[in-house]
mmCIF file of C-alpha atoms in Angstrom:
data_model
loop_
_atom_site.group_PDB
_atom_site.id
_atom_site.type_symbol
_atom_site.label_atom_id
_atom_site.label_comp_id
_atom_site.label_asym_id
_atom_site.label_seq_id
_atom_site.Cartn_x
_atom_site.Cartn_y
_atom_site.Cartn_z
ATOM 1 C CA MET A 1 9.167 91.678 89.559
ATOM 2 C CA GLU A 2 12.366 89.841 89.950
ATOM 3 C CA THR A 3 14.240 90.741 93.109
ATOM 4 C CA LEU A 4 17.949 91.233 92.664
ATOM 5 C CA LEU A 5 19.905 89.876 95.556
ATOM 6 C CA ALA A 6 23.120 91.538 96.543
ATOM 7 C CA PRO A 7 26.128 89.300 96.049
ATOM 8 C CA GLU A 8 27.514 87.803 99.186
ATOM 9 C CA PRO A 9 30.783 89.361 100.336
ATOM 10 C CA PRO A 10 33.816 87.212 99.704
ATOM 11 C CA ALA A 11 34.906 85.090 102.582
ATOM 12 C CA PRO A 12 37.929 86.490 104.428
ATOM 13 C CA PRO A 13 41.176 84.724 103.611
ATOM 14 C CA ALA A 14 42.124 81.983 105.946
ATOM 15 C CA THR A 15 44.636 83.146 108.563
ATOM 16 C CA PRO A 16 47.881 81.251 108.154
ATOM 17 C CA PRO A 17 48.919 79.361 111.215
ATOM 18 C CA VAL A 18 51.330 81.332 113.345
ATOM 19 C CA GLU A 19 54.567 79.471 113.882
ATOM 20 C CA PRO A 20 55.825 79.608 117.420
ATOM 21 C CA THR A 21 58.776 81.948 117.854
ATOM 22 C CA LEU A 22 61.861 80.414 119.387
ATOM 23 C CA THR A 23 63.353 82.031 122.399
ATOM 24 C CA ALA A 24 67.015 83.033 122.384
ATOM 25 C CA GLU A 25 67.913 79.995 124.486
ATOM 26 C CA GLU A 26 66.039 77.603 122.183
ATOM 27 C CA ALA A 27 67.608 79.116 119.054
ATOM 28 C CA PHE A 28 71.096 78.896 120.568
ATOM 29 C CA ASP A 29 70.553 75.301 121.626
ATOM 30 C CA ALA A 30 69.362 74.388 118.134
ATOM 31 C CA LEU A 31 72.425 76.016 116.556
ATOM 32 C CA TYR A 32 74.716 74.253 119.014
ATOM 33 C CA ALA A 33 73.169 70.850 118.391
ATOM 34 C CA TYR A 34 73.319 71.345 114.618
ATOM 35 C CA ALA A 35 76.825 72.799 114.197
ATOM 36 C CA ALA A 36 78.977 71.928 117.201
ATOM 37 C CA PRO A 37 79.801 68.254 116.415
ATOM 38 C CA GLY A 38 80.866 69.009 112.853
ATOM 39 C CA LEU A 39 82.927 72.017 113.949
ATOM 40 C CA VAL A 40 84.810 69.882 116.461
ATOM 41 C CA HIS A 41 85.716 67.431 113.707
ATOM 42 C CA GLN A 42 86.802 70.221 111.349
ATOM 43 C CA THR A 43 88.913 71.868 114.041
ATOM 44 C CA TYR A 44 90.581 68.528 114.699
ATOM 45 C CA LEU A 45 91.643 68.438 111.045
ATOM 46 C CA LEU A 46 93.220 71.864 111.525
ATOM 47 C CA THR A 47 95.076 71.088 114.740
ATOM 48 C CA GLY A 48 95.424 67.310 115.140
ATOM 49 C CA ARG A 49 94.391 67.733 118.791
ATOM 50 C CA ARG A 50 91.016 66.504 119.995
ATOM 51 C CA LEU A 51 90.948 68.298 123.347
ATOM 52 C CA LEU A 52 91.949 71.566 121.723
ATOM 53 C CA SER A 53 89.247 71.186 119.080
ATOM 54 C CA GLN A 54 86.534 70.681 121.719
ATOM 55 C CA GLU A 55 87.862 73.602 123.753
ATOM 56 C CA SER A 56 87.928 75.830 120.668
ATOM 57 C CA VAL A 57 84.333 75.062 119.689
ATOM 58 C CA GLU A 58 83.011 75.554 123.225
ATOM 59 C CA ARG A 59 84.914 78.839 123.470
ATOM 60 C CA ALA A 60 83.447 79.949 120.141
ATOM 61 C CA PHE A 61 79.912 79.193 121.345
ATOM 62 C CA HIS A 62 80.663 81.128 124.537
ATOM 63 C CA GLN A 63 81.421 84.120 122.347
ATOM 64 C CA ALA A 64 78.321 83.438 120.259
ATOM 65 C CA TRP A 65 76.069 83.517 123.310
ATOM 66 C CA GLU A 66 77.734 86.701 124.576
ATOM 67 C CA ASN A 67 77.048 88.299 121.168
ATOM 68 C CA TRP A 68 73.793 86.507 120.449
ATOM 69 C CA PRO A 69 71.870 89.566 119.137
ATOM 70 C CA GLU A 70 74.551 89.866 116.441
ATOM 71 C CA VAL A 71 74.783 86.144 115.735
ATOM 72 C CA ALA A 72 70.995 85.672 115.591
ATOM 73 C CA VAL A 73 70.623 88.102 112.678
ATOM 74 C CA ASP A 74 73.763 87.007 110.835
ATOM 75 C CA ARG A 75 73.100 85.465 107.437
ATOM 76 C CA ASP A 76 75.418 82.566 108.319
ATOM 77 C CA PRO A 77 75.466 81.874 112.077
ATOM 78 C CA VAL A 78 77.422 78.664 111.559
ATOM 79 C CA GLY A 79 80.083 80.611 109.689
ATOM 80 C CA TRP A 80 80.261 83.139 112.541
ATOM 81 C CA VAL A 81 80.938 80.396 115.079
ATOM 82 C CA ARG A 82 83.265 78.541 112.701
ATOM 83 C CA ALA A 83 85.461 81.621 112.232
ATOM 84 C CA ALA A 84 85.711 82.117 116.000
ATOM 85 C CA ALA A 85 86.562 78.441 116.580
ATOM 86 C CA TYR A 86 89.224 78.398 113.851
ATOM 87 C CA GLU A 87 90.822 81.606 115.141
ATOM 88 C CA TYR A 88 91.104 80.229 118.659
ATOM 89 C CA ALA A 89 92.306 76.800 117.542
ATOM 90 C CA LEU A 90 95.079 78.207 115.325
ATOM 91 C CA SER A 91 96.370 80.661 117.921
ATOM 92 C CA PRO A 92 100.171 80.296 118.280
ATOM 93 C CA TRP A 93 99.964 80.556 122.068
ATOM 94 C CA HIS A 94 98.728 76.953 122.378
ATOM 95 C CA ARG A 95 102.213 75.669 121.607
ATOM 96 C CA PHE A 96 103.308 76.881 125.069
ATOM 97 C CA ARG A 97 100.580 74.883 126.847
ATOM 98 C CA ARG A 98 101.666 71.456 127.993
ATOM 99 C CA ALA A 99 98.306 69.833 127.239
ATOM 100 C CA HIS A 100 98.339 71.011 123.602
ATOM 101 C CA LYS A 101 102.060 71.075 122.865
ATOM 102 C CA HIS A 102 102.092 67.871 120.815
ATOM 103 C CA PRO A 103 99.421 66.507 118.439
ATOM 104 C CA ASP A 104 97.478 63.372 119.246
ATOM 105 C CA ALA A 105 98.322 59.947 117.902
ATOM 106 C CA PRO A 106 97.645 59.793 114.137
ATOM 107 C CA PRO A 107 94.713 57.769 112.746
ATOM 108 C CA ILE A 108 95.217 54.083 112.103
ATOM 109 C CA GLU A 109 93.981 54.193 108.511
ATOM 110 C CA ALA A 110 96.876 54.953 106.150
ATOM 111 C CA GLY A 111 94.962 57.307 103.860
ATOM 112 C CA ARG A 112 93.571 59.419 106.670
ATOM 113 C CA ARG A 113 96.940 59.472 108.423
ATOM 114 C CA ALA A 114 98.769 60.659 105.287
ATOM 115 C CA LEU A 115 96.225 63.402 104.539
ATOM 116 C CA LEU A 116 96.181 64.667 108.126
ATOM 117 C CA ALA A 117 99.997 64.718 108.255
ATOM 118 C CA ALA A 118 100.096 66.693 104.997
ATOM 119 C CA LEU A 119 97.560 69.184 106.345
ATOM 120 C CA LEU A 120 99.479 69.725 109.570
ATOM 121 C CA GLU A 121 102.668 70.478 107.623
ATOM 122 C CA LEU A 122 101.020 73.501 106.013
ATOM 123 C CA PRO A 123 101.143 76.949 107.625
ATOM 124 C CA PRO A 124 97.897 77.699 109.492
ATOM 125 C CA PRO A 125 96.472 80.180 106.923
ATOM 126 C CA TYR A 126 97.079 77.719 104.048
ATOM 127 C CA ARG A 127 95.636 74.844 106.088
ATOM 128 C CA ARG A 128 92.509 76.853 106.843
ATOM 129 C CA THR A 129 92.097 77.950 103.226
ATOM 130 C CA VAL A 130 92.242 74.460 101.736
ATOM 131 C CA LEU A 131 89.863 73.099 104.388
ATOM 132 C CA LEU A 132 87.280 75.803 103.695
ATOM 133 C CA TYR A 133 87.519 75.542 99.912
ATOM 134 C CA ASP A 134 88.104 71.863 99.225
ATOM 135 C CA GLY A 135 86.719 70.460 102.465
ATOM 136 C CA LEU A 136 83.581 72.522 103.080
ATOM 137 C CA GLY A 137 82.955 73.677 99.512
ATOM 138 C CA LEU A 138 83.050 77.445 100.065
ATOM 139 C CA ASP A 139 83.740 79.512 96.979
ATOM 140 C CA LEU A 140 86.902 81.573 96.692
ATOM 141 C CA PRO A 141 85.464 84.996 97.744
ATOM 142 C CA GLU A 142 83.832 83.442 100.820
ATOM 143 C CA THR A 143 87.060 81.657 101.703
ATOM 144 C CA ALA A 144 89.008 84.889 101.314
ATOM 145 C CA ALA A 145 86.525 86.801 103.476
ATOM 146 C CA GLU A 146 86.583 84.236 106.292
ATOM 147 C CA THR A 147 90.379 84.067 106.312
ATOM 148 C CA GLU A 148 90.623 87.881 106.143
ATOM 149 C CA ALA A 149 92.627 87.837 102.920
ATOM 150 C CA SER A 150 92.176 89.161 99.431
ATOM 151 C CA THR A 151 90.837 86.850 96.750
ATOM 152 C CA PRO A 152 94.197 86.607 94.904
ATOM 153 C CA ALA A 153 95.983 85.851 98.183
ATOM 154 C CA ALA A 154 93.473 83.110 99.005
ATOM 155 C CA ALA A 155 93.916 81.641 95.521
ATOM 156 C CA ASN A 156 97.712 81.569 95.925
ATOM 157 C CA ARG A 157 97.381 79.897 99.325
ATOM 158 C CA LEU A 158 95.056 77.298 97.859
ATOM 159 C CA LEU A 159 97.423 76.495 94.992
ATOM 160 C CA HIS A 160 100.390 76.200 97.336
ATOM 161 C CA ALA A 161 98.445 73.940 99.725
ATOM 162 C CA ARG A 162 97.339 71.683 96.879
ATOM 163 C CA THR A 163 100.916 71.433 95.630
ATOM 164 C CA VAL A 164 102.279 70.448 99.048
ATOM 165 C CA ILE A 165 99.527 67.892 99.650
ATOM 166 C CA GLY A 166 100.071 66.445 96.169
ATOM 167 C CA GLN A 167 103.772 66.016 96.887
ATOM 168 C CA ARG A 168 103.101 64.301 100.227
ATOM 169 C CA VAL A 169 100.179 62.199 98.969
ATOM 170 C CA PRO A 170 100.629 61.550 95.218
ATOM 171 C CA GLU A 171 97.138 60.120 94.700
ATOM 172 C CA LEU A 172 95.735 63.517 95.800
ATOM 173 C CA ALA A 173 97.743 65.560 93.285
ATOM 174 C CA ASP A 174 94.569 65.923 91.203
ATOM 175 C CA PRO A 175 92.446 68.800 92.664
ATOM 176 C CA ASP A 176 89.250 66.836 92.052
ATOM 177 C CA ALA A 177 90.588 63.861 94.016
ATOM 178 C CA LEU A 178 91.669 66.146 96.850
ATOM 179 C CA HIS A 179 88.304 67.894 96.858
ATOM 180 C CA GLU A 180 86.472 64.567 97.045
ATOM 181 C CA ARG A 181 88.702 63.050 99.750
ATOM 182 C CA LEU A 182 88.921 66.156 101.947
ATOM 183 C CA GLY A 183 85.221 66.879 101.547
ATOM 184 C CA ALA A 184 84.312 63.356 102.649
ATOM 185 C CA LEU A 185 86.716 63.629 105.589
ATOM 186 C CA ALA A 186 85.443 67.026 106.720
ATOM 187 C CA THR A 187 81.759 66.097 106.534
ATOM 188 C CA GLU A 188 81.879 62.611 107.998
ATOM 189 C CA ALA A 189 79.872 61.844 111.111
ATOM 190 C CA PRO A 190 81.712 63.177 114.178
ATOM 191 C CA THR A 191 82.197 61.062 117.286
ATOM 192 C CA ALA A 192 83.167 63.737 119.820
ATOM 193 C CA ARG A 193 81.245 64.001 123.082
ATOM 194 C CA LEU A 194 80.367 67.602 123.815
ATOM 195 C CA ALA A 195 79.018 69.455 126.790
ATOM 196 C CA GLU A 196 75.309 70.219 126.924
ATOM 197 C CA ALA A 197 74.143 73.465 125.365
ATOM 198 C CA GLU A 198 72.729 74.649 128.681
ATOM 199 C CA SER A 199 76.093 74.241 130.393
ATOM 200 C CA VAL A 200 77.774 76.174 127.576
ATOM 201 C CA ARG A 201 75.300 79.022 128.016
ATOM 202 C CA SER A 202 75.712 79.043 131.786
ATOM 203 C CA GLY A 203 79.487 78.956 131.431
ATOM 204 C CA SER A 204 79.373 81.928 129.078
ATOM 205 C CA GLU A 205 77.166 83.871 131.481
ATOM 206 C CA ARG A 206 79.438 83.021 134.405
ATOM 207 C CA ARG A 207 82.469 84.125 132.419
ATOM 208 C CA SER A 208 80.753 87.404 131.543
ATOM 209 C CA ARG A 209 79.931 88.045 135.194
ATOM 210 C CA LEU A 210 83.552 87.423 136.209
ATOM 211 C CA TRP A 211 84.822 89.827 133.571
ATOM 212 C CA THR A 212 82.267 92.426 134.648
ATOM 213 C CA ARG A 213 83.324 92.122 138.286
ATOM 214 C CA ALA A 214 86.983 92.371 137.318
ATOM 215 C CA VAL A 215 86.356 95.524 135.279
ATOM 216 C CA VAL A 216 84.308 97.057 138.097
ATOM 217 C CA GLY A 217 87.037 96.208 140.615
ATOM 218 C CA VAL A 218 89.814 97.718 138.495
ATOM 219 C CA THR A 219 87.713 100.827 137.856
ATOM 220 C CA ALA A 220 87.011 101.239 141.583
ATOM 221 C CA ALA A 221 90.718 100.840 142.370
ATOM 222 C CA LEU A 222 91.635 103.504 139.813
ATOM 223 C CA ILE A 223 89.025 105.863 141.249
ATOM 224 C CA GLY A 224 90.389 105.280 144.763
ATOM 225 C CA VAL A 225 93.982 105.911 143.708
ATOM 226 C CA THR A 226 92.950 109.073 141.877
ATOM 227 C CA ALA A 227 90.989 110.346 144.870
ATOM 228 C CA PHE A 228 93.901 109.611 147.264
ATOM 229 C CA THR A 229 96.337 111.400 144.968
ATOM 230 C CA ALA A 230 94.053 114.403 144.699
ATOM 231 C CA ALA A 231 93.614 114.546 148.500
ATOM 232 C CA THR A 232 97.310 114.276 149.351
ATOM 233 C CA ALA A 233 98.768 116.391 146.547
ATOM 234 C CA PRO A 234 100.050 119.882 147.564
ATOM 235 C CA THR A 235 97.718 122.752 146.759
ATOM 236 C CA GLN A 236 100.456 125.400 146.334
ATOM 237 C CA TYR A 237 103.942 125.631 144.912
ATOM 238 C CA LEU A 238 106.705 124.830 147.387
ATOM 239 C CA PRO A 239 109.999 126.317 146.181
ATOM 240 C CA VAL A 240 113.059 124.162 146.534
ATOM 241 C CA ASN A 241 116.087 125.229 148.545
ATOM 242 C CA HIS A 242 118.765 127.280 146.822
ATOM 243 C CA PRO A 243 121.844 125.197 145.945
ATOM 244 C CA GLY A 244 124.075 127.393 148.109
ATOM 245 C CA GLU A 245 121.703 127.823 151.042
ATOM 246 C CA THR A 246 122.391 126.352 154.481
ATOM 247 C CA VAL A 247 119.609 124.159 155.793
ATOM 248 C CA ASN A 248 119.226 123.789 159.564
ATOM 249 C CA GLY A 249 122.804 124.885 160.146
ATOM 250 C CA VAL A 250 124.229 122.208 157.857
ATOM 251 C CA PRO A 251 126.659 123.737 155.343
ATOM 252 C CA VAL A 252 126.333 122.797 151.731
ATOM 253 C CA ARG A 253 128.982 120.837 149.942
ATOM 254 C CA GLY A 254 128.772 122.743 146.705
ATOM 255 C CA GLY A 255 128.375 126.360 145.816
ATOM 256 C CA SER A 256 130.508 129.358 146.824
ATOM 257 C CA GLN A 257 132.653 128.946 149.973
ATOM 258 C CA LYS A 258 134.168 131.575 152.285
ATOM 259 C CA LEU A 259 137.900 131.843 151.587
ATOM 260 C CA THR A 260 140.358 131.381 154.417
ATOM 261 C CA SER A 261 143.537 133.448 154.832
ATOM 262 C CA GLU A 262 145.624 130.704 153.189
ATOM 263 C CA ASP A 263 143.221 130.618 150.226
ATOM 264 C CA LYS A 264 143.502 134.379 149.824
ATOM 265 C CA GLN A 265 147.353 134.245 149.872
ATOM 266 C CA LEU A 266 147.356 131.528 147.217
ATOM 267 C CA ARG A 267 144.896 133.507 145.087
ATOM 268 C CA ASP A 268 147.038 136.651 145.309
ATOM 269 C CA LYS A 269 150.170 134.695 144.403
ATOM 270 C CA LEU A 270 148.519 133.164 141.340
ATOM 271 C CA ARG A 271 147.307 136.540 140.183
ATOM 272 C CA SER A 272 150.716 138.212 140.638
ATOM 273 C CA GLN A 273 152.733 135.459 138.995
ATOM 274 C CA PRO A 274 150.658 134.100 136.131
ATOM 275 C CA HIS A 275 152.033 131.151 134.203
ATOM 276 C CA HIS A 276 152.010 131.943 130.492
ATOM 277 C CA GLY A 277 152.900 128.466 129.264
ATOM 278 C CA PRO A 278 154.978 127.727 126.166
ATOM 279 C CA GLU A 279 155.547 130.322 123.477
ATOM 280 C CA ARG A 280 153.226 130.210 120.513
ATOM 281 C CA LEU A 281 154.571 128.795 117.314
ATOM 282 C CA ILE A 282 154.127 131.318 114.523
ATOM 283 C CA PRO A 283 154.743 130.057 110.969
ATOM 284 C CA GLU A 284 157.474 131.936 109.125
ATOM 285 C CA PRO A 285 156.509 133.541 105.820
ATOM 286 C CA GLU A 286 158.042 131.926 102.756
#
């Protein structure tokens, strides 16, 4: 008889290699190394100030590390940091700081100098809109969302910015030419020297600790003031002195006074001889 052999069980599927999971520090450092240099260059195009652009990007990454659980799961972490850097860089308060009051010297190349001057003449929201759309290639809804504007408002800002740039730089009056030139300028290799990612993380942590201590100190001071007020406040109602009451033998200046004999004589005279004043004028009937 022929013996039937049971079929061999299928081999288990090969286990895919497990990729090592990055720690929060490693993921932040990778994001910083990838995005920070380009963001500094883009922020310089918005402000014309190199020191302010570096400060803005480092400040944005401070905020990113403080909110890293939110940034790590964001669908566009670079966009999260970019929005924070742009907001800080375009803050109107920098005009009152001596270090950032005036823009840096313009570029030597004529084309770059003309385009940067035209950008800096635009209002900050228009400048940011044209950089995001024509420089970085975002579509109109994404540009509107990042600038916190409606899509029609972002479109109007873009058209106005293109018109102004075309008037200042005639060869960029064509939107395609502007898109090509601004895109090449925004994505060119940056040359800024930035702080190390570890120092940015440590600076953010140190800043968070200082804010925490300040909040704890203010809260403790408020608790102390409240406790002191509660301990020293009266526990019962203390009525005030009557306006006409004598306090410690000191007579009051106002209120009813005791009449002297001369006052009584004058009062009696006024009552006995009242002064009626002029006669009333009564209109005669016609």
